[in-house]
JSON list of C-alpha atoms in Angstrom, two decimals:
[
{"chain": "B", "resi": 110, "resn": "UNK", "atom": "CA", "xyz": [0.00, 0.00, 0.00]},
{"chain": "B", "resi": 111, "resn": "UNK", "atom": "CA", "xyz": [1.18, 3.54, -0.77]},
{"chain": "B", "resi": 112, "resn": "UNK", "atom": "CA", "xyz": [0.21, 6.17, 1.80]},
{"chain": "B", "resi": 113, "resn": "UNK", "atom": "CA", "xyz": [-0.38, 9.47, 0.04]},
{"chain": "B", "resi": 114, "resn": "UNK", "atom": "CA", "xyz": [0.23, 12.65, 2.00]},
{"chain": "B", "resi": 115, "resn": "UNK", "atom": "CA", "xyz": [-1.69, 15.72, 0.94]},
{"chain": "B", "resi": 116, "resn": "UNK", "atom": "CA", "xyz": [-1.60, 19.13, 2.50]},
{"chain": "B", "resi": 117, "resn": "UNK", "atom": "CA", "xyz": [-4.34, 21.73, 2.75]},
{"chain": "B", "resi": 118, "resn": "UNK", "atom": "CA", "xyz": [-5.65, 21.03, -0.77]},
{"chain": "B", "resi": 119, "resn": "UNK", "atom": "CA", "xyz": [-6.93, 17.59, 0.29]},
{"chain": "B", "resi": 120, "resn": "UNK", "atom": "CA", "xyz": [-10.70, 17.71, 0.44]},
{"chain": "B", "resi": 121, "resn": "UNK", "atom": "CA", "xyz": [-12.97, 14.75, 1.21]},
{"chain": "B", "resi": 122, "resn": "UNK", "atom": "CA", "xyz": [-13.70, 14.55, -2.53]},
{"chain": "B", "resi": 123, "resn": "UNK", "atom": "CA", "xyz": [-9.99, 14.41, -3.38]},
{"chain": "B", "resi": 124, "resn": "UNK", "atom": "CA", "xyz": [-9.54, 11.51, -0.97]},
{"chain": "B", "resi": 125, "resn": "UNK", "atom": "CA", "xyz": [-12.57, 9.73, -2.47]},
{"chain": "B", "resi": 126, "resn": "UNK", "atom": "CA", "xyz": [-11.00, 9.97, -5.94]},
{"chain": "B", "resi": 127, "resn": "UNK", "atom": "CA", "xyz": [-7.56, 8.87, -4.75]},
{"chain": "B", "resi": 128, "resn": "UNK", "atom": "CA", "xyz": [-8.94, 5.89, -2.83]},
{"chain": "B", "resi": 129, "resn": "UNK", "atom": "CA", "xyz": [-11.11, 4.80, -5.78]},
{"chain": "B", "resi": 130, "resn": "UNK", "atom": "CA", "xyz": [-8.16, 4.65, -8.17]},
{"chain": "B", "resi": 131, "resn": "UNK", "atom": "CA", "xyz": [-6.43, 1.62, -6.66]},
{"chain": "B", "resi": 132, "resn": "UNK", "atom": "CA", "xyz": [-6.88, -0.80, -3.78]},
{"chain": "B", "resi": 133, "resn": "UNK", "atom": "CA", "xyz": [-3.21, -0.08, -3.00]},
{"chain": "B", "resi": 134, "resn": "UNK", "atom": "CA", "xyz": [-3.75, 3.64, -2.40]},
{"chain": "B", "resi": 135, "resn": "UNK", "atom": "CA", "xyz": [-3.64, 4.63, 1.23]},
{"chain": "B", "resi": 136, "resn": "UNK", "atom": "CA", "xyz": [-3.67, 7.80, 3.29]},
{"chain": "B", "resi": 137, "resn": "UNK", "atom": "CA", "xyz": [-0.81, 9.29, 5.29]},
{"chain": "B", "resi": 138, "resn": "UNK", "atom": "CA", "xyz": [-3.24, 11.65, 7.01]},
{"chain": "B", "resi": 139, "resn": "UNK", "atom": "CA", "xyz": [-2.12, 14.92, 8.57]},
{"chain": "B", "resi": 140, "resn": "UNK", "atom": "CA", "xyz": [-5.12, 16.00, 10.62]},
{"chain": "B", "resi": 141, "resn": "UNK", "atom": "CA", "xyz": [-3.77, 19.54, 11.06]},
{"chain": "B", "resi": 142, "resn": "UNK", "atom": "CA", "xyz": [-3.45, 20.05, 7.31]},
{"chain": "B", "resi": 143, "resn": "UNK", "atom": "CA", "xyz": [-6.92, 18.57, 6.84]},
{"chain": "B", "resi": 144, "resn": "UNK", "atom": "CA", "xyz": [-8.48, 20.96, 9.37]},
{"chain": "B", "resi": 145, "resn": "UNK", "atom": "CA", "xyz": [-6.65, 24.01, 8.00]},
{"chain": "B", "resi": 146, "resn": "UNK", "atom": "CA", "xyz": [-7.56, 23.21, 4.39]},
{"chain": "B", "resi": 147, "resn": "UNK", "atom": "CA", "xyz": [-11.17, 22.11, 4.81]},
{"chain": "B", "resi": 148, "resn": "UNK", "atom": "CA", "xyz": [-12.25, 23.88, 8.03]},
{"chain": "B", "resi": 149, "resn": "UNK", "atom": "CA", "xyz": [-13.86, 20.55, 8.94]},
{"chain": "B", "resi": 150, "resn": "UNK", "atom": "CA", "xyz": [-13.21, 17.80, 11.44]},
{"chain": "B", "resi": 151, "resn": "UNK", "atom": "CA", "xyz": [-11.21, 14.86, 10.06]},
{"chain": "B", "resi": 152, "resn": "UNK", "atom": "CA", "xyz": [-13.27, 12.38, 12.10]},
{"chain": "B", "resi": 153, "resn": "UNK", "atom": "CA", "xyz": [-15.76, 11.48, 9.33]},
{"chain": "B", "resi": 154, "resn": "UNK", "atom": "CA", "xyz": [-12.83, 10.87, 6.94]},
{"chain": "B", "resi": 155, "resn": "UNK", "atom": "CA", "xyz": [-11.05, 8.73, 9.53]},
{"chain": "B", "resi": 156, "resn": "UNK", "atom": "CA", "xyz": [-14.17, 6.64, 10.12]},
{"chain": "B", "resi": 157, "resn": "UNK", "atom": "CA", "xyz": [-14.71, 6.21, 6.39]},
{"chain": "B", "resi": 158, "resn": "UNK", "atom": "CA", "xyz": [-11.13, 5.28, 5.49]},
{"chain": "B", "resi": 159, "resn": "UNK", "atom": "CA", "xyz": [-9.68, 3.88, 8.72]},
{"chain": "B", "resi": 160, "resn": "UNK", "atom": "CA", "xyz": [-8.67, 0.72, 6.87]},
{"chain": "B", "resi": 161, "resn": "UNK", "atom": "CA", "xyz": [-6.77, 2.79, 4.27]},
{"chain": "B", "resi": 162, "resn": "UNK", "atom": "CA", "xyz": [-4.84, 5.02, 6.70]},
{"chain": "B", "resi": 163, "resn": "UNK", "atom": "CA", "xyz": [-1.18, 4.03, 6.73]},
{"chain": "B", "resi": 164, "resn": "UNK", "atom": "CA", "xyz": [-0.17, 6.62, 9.33]},
{"chain": "B", "resi": 165, "resn": "UNK", "atom": "CA", "xyz": [-1.43, 9.80, 10.93]},
{"chain": "B", "resi": 166, "resn": "UNK", "atom": "CA", "xyz": [0.33, 13.05, 11.79]},
{"chain": "B", "resi": 167, "resn": "UNK", "atom": "CA", "xyz": [-1.02, 14.83, 14.85]},
{"chain": "B", "resi": 168, "resn": "UNK", "atom": "CA", "xyz": [-0.76, 18.59, 15.03]},
{"chain": "B", "resi": 169, "resn": "UNK", "atom": "CA", "xyz": [-3.08, 21.44, 15.87]},
{"chain": "B", "resi": 170, "resn": "UNK", "atom": "CA", "xyz": [-4.03, 24.15, 13.38]},
{"chain": "B", "resi": 171, "resn": "UNK", "atom": "CA", "xyz": [-6.68, 26.79, 12.96]},
{"chain": "B", "resi": 172, "resn": "UNK", "atom": "CA", "xyz": [-9.43, 26.66, 10.32]},
{"chain": "B", "resi": 173, "resn": "UNK", "atom": "CA", "xyz": [-9.13, 28.61, 7.05]},
{"chain": "B", "resi": 174, "resn": "UNK", "atom": "CA", "xyz": [-5.45, 27.82, 6.42]},
{"chain": "B", "resi": 175, "resn": "UNK", "atom": "CA", "xyz": [-4.67, 29.09, 9.89]},
{"chain": "B", "resi": 176, "resn": "UNK", "atom": "CA", "xyz": [-1.35, 28.68, 11.64]},
{"chain": "B", "resi": 177, "resn": "UNK", "atom": "CA", "xyz": [0.07, 25.71, 13.51]},
{"chain": "B", "resi": 178, "resn": "UNK", "atom": "CA", "xyz": [-0.72, 26.04, 17.20]},
{"chain": "B", "resi": 179, "resn": "UNK", "atom": "CA", "xyz": [0.35, 24.40, 20.46]},
{"chain": "B", "resi": 180, "resn": "UNK", "atom": "CA", "xyz": [-1.88, 21.40, 21.07]},
{"chain": "B", "resi": 181, "resn": "UNK", "atom": "CA", "xyz": [-5.27, 22.39, 22.45]},
{"chain": "B", "resi": 182, "resn": "UNK", "atom": "CA", "xyz": [-5.14, 25.94, 21.08]},
{"chain": "B", "resi": 183, "resn": "UNK", "atom": "CA", "xyz": [-6.22, 25.29, 17.49]},
{"chain": "B", "resi": 184, "resn": "UNK", "atom": "CA", "xyz": [-9.31, 23.83, 15.84]},
{"chain": "B", "resi": 185, "resn": "UNK", "atom": "CA", "xyz": [-8.01, 20.28, 15.29]},
{"chain": "B", "resi": 186, "resn": "UNK", "atom": "CA", "xyz": [-9.89, 17.72, 17.42]},
{"chain": "B", "resi": 187, "resn": "UNK", "atom": "CA", "xyz": [-6.75, 15.89, 18.54]},
{"chain": "B", "resi": 188, "resn": "UNK", "atom": "CA", "xyz": [-8.32, 14.49, 21.72]},
{"chain": "B", "resi": 189, "resn": "UNK", "atom": "CA", "xyz": [-11.38, 13.24, 19.87]},
{"chain": "B", "resi": 190, "resn": "UNK", "atom": "CA", "xyz": [-9.25, 11.62, 17.17]},
{"chain": "B", "resi": 191, "resn": "UNK", "atom": "CA", "xyz": [-7.11, 9.82, 19.75]},
{"chain": "B", "resi": 192, "resn": "UNK", "atom": "CA", "xyz": [-10.22, 8.69, 21.63]},
{"chain": "B", "resi": 193, "resn": "UNK", "atom": "CA", "xyz": [-11.74, 7.39, 18.38]},
{"chain": "B", "resi": 194, "resn": "UNK", "atom": "CA", "xyz": [-8.55, 5.47, 17.61]},
{"chain": "B", "resi": 195, "resn": "UNK", "atom": "CA", "xyz": [-8.63, 3.90, 21.07]},
{"chain": "B", "resi": 196, "resn": "UNK", "atom": "CA", "xyz": [-12.37, 3.10, 20.99]},
{"chain": "B", "resi": 197, "resn": "UNK", "atom": "CA", "xyz": [-12.28, 1.53, 17.54]},
{"chain": "B", "resi": 198, "resn": "UNK", "atom": "CA", "xyz": [-8.87, -0.13, 18.11]},
{"chain": "B", "resi": 199, "resn": "UNK", "atom": "CA", "xyz": [-7.41, 1.38, 14.94]},
{"chain": "B", "resi": 200, "resn": "UNK", "atom": "CA", "xyz": [-3.90, 0.04, 14.51]},
{"chain": "B", "resi": 201, "resn": "UNK", "atom": "CA", "xyz": [-2.27, 2.70, 12.33]},
{"chain": "B", "resi": 202, "resn": "UNK", "atom": "CA", "xyz": [0.48, 4.74, 14.00]},
{"chain": "B", "resi": 203, "resn": "UNK", "atom": "CA", "xyz": [-0.02, 8.36, 15.02]},
{"chain": "B", "resi": 204, "resn": "UNK", "atom": "CA", "xyz": [2.99, 10.64, 15.35]},
{"chain": "B", "resi": 205, "resn": "UNK", "atom": "CA", "xyz": [3.52, 13.98, 17.04]},
{"chain": "B", "resi": 206, "resn": "UNK", "atom": "CA", "xyz": [4.25, 16.70, 14.48]},
{"chain": "B", "resi": 207, "resn": "UNK", "atom": "CA", "xyz": [5.97, 19.59, 16.27]},
{"chain": "B", "resi": 208, "resn": "UNK", "atom": "CA", "xyz": [5.42, 22.36, 13.75]},
{"chain": "B", "resi": 209, "resn": "UNK", "atom": "CA", "xyz": [4.26, 25.30, 15.85]},
{"chain": "B", "resi": 210, "resn": "UNK", "atom": "CA", "xyz": [6.61, 28.08, 16.91]},
{"chain": "B", "resi": 211, "resn": "UNK", "atom": "CA", "xyz": [8.40, 27.04, 20.08]},
{"chain": "B", "resi": 212, "resn": "UNK", "atom": "CA", "xyz": [8.17, 29.68, 22.84]},
{"chain": "B", "resi": 213, "resn": "UNK", "atom": "CA", "xyz": [11.44, 31.34, 23.79]},
{"chain": "B", "resi": 214, "resn": "UNK", "atom": "CA", "xyz": [11.34, 29.90, 27.30]},
{"chain": "B", "resi": 215, "resn": "UNK", "atom": "CA", "xyz": [11.02, 26.34, 25.98]},
{"chain": "B", "resi": 216, "resn": "UNK", "atom": "CA", "xyz": [12.66, 23.91, 23.57]},
{"chain": "B", "resi": 217, "resn": "UNK", "atom": "CA", "xyz": [11.62, 21.08, 21.24]},
{"chain": "B", "resi": 218, "resn": "UNK", "atom": "CA", "xyz": [12.05, 18.39, 23.90]},
{"chain": "B", "resi": 219, "resn": "UNK", "atom": "CA", "xyz": [9.82, 20.22, 26.39]},
{"chain": "B", "resi": 220, "resn": "UNK", "atom": "CA", "xyz": [7.18, 20.86, 23.73]},
{"chain": "B", "resi": 221, "resn": "UNK", "atom": "CA", "xyz": [7.10, 17.22, 22.62]},
{"chain": "B", "resi": 222, "resn": "UNK", "atom": "CA", "xyz": [6.71, 16.26, 26.29]},
{"chain": "B", "resi": 223, "resn": "UNK", "atom": "CA", "xyz": [3.70, 18.62, 26.50]},
{"chain": "B", "resi": 224, "resn": "UNK", "atom": "CA", "xyz": [2.17, 17.02, 23.40]},
{"chain": "B", "resi": 225, "resn": "UNK", "atom": "CA", "xyz": [2.73, 13.55, 24.83]},
{"chain": "B", "resi": 226, "resn": "UNK", "atom": "CA", "xyz": [1.11, 14.56, 28.14]},
{"chain": "B", "resi": 227, "resn": "UNK", "atom": "CA", "xyz": [-1.84, 15.98, 26.19]},
{"chain": "B", "resi": 228, "resn": "UNK", "atom": "CA", "xyz": [-2.22, 12.67, 24.32]},
{"chain": "B", "resi": 229, "resn": "UNK", "atom": "CA", "xyz": [-1.95, 10.61, 27.50]},
{"chain": "B", "resi": 230, "resn": "UNK", "atom": "CA", "xyz": [-4.62, 12.75, 29.20]},
{"chain": "B", "resi": 231, "resn": "UNK", "atom": "CA", "xyz": [-6.91, 12.34, 26.18]},
{"chain": "B", "resi": 232, "resn": "UNK", "atom": "CA", "xyz": [-6.54, 8.56, 26.39]},
{"chain": "B", "resi": 233, "resn": "UNK", "atom": "CA", "xyz": [-6.89, 8.17, 30.16]}
]
């Protein structure tokens, strides 16, 4: 299977076309890009194509091509996506994408630790 990665131009219709073209087409889904590009939740897409998702990037962004944000400050339903993955026992991997501007009083390691704590709280 080939996991295609699209950015903010990936609409639900684009994914429908891509998935219909071959049984070997998969989705390397970036939920932050999806939210920024469509101003919609990725949850319906995840439910529809969970068996075609090869991996998922987790990051928080604002609607309408908005910026990357620290987790919990954007419009991306990260908690809800993680809870759905747990409930439905989806087996694809989800990775932390640290793409927001790191505050001056922090560093990448501290910010990844915050993201991990956010994910653990969502799943507890």
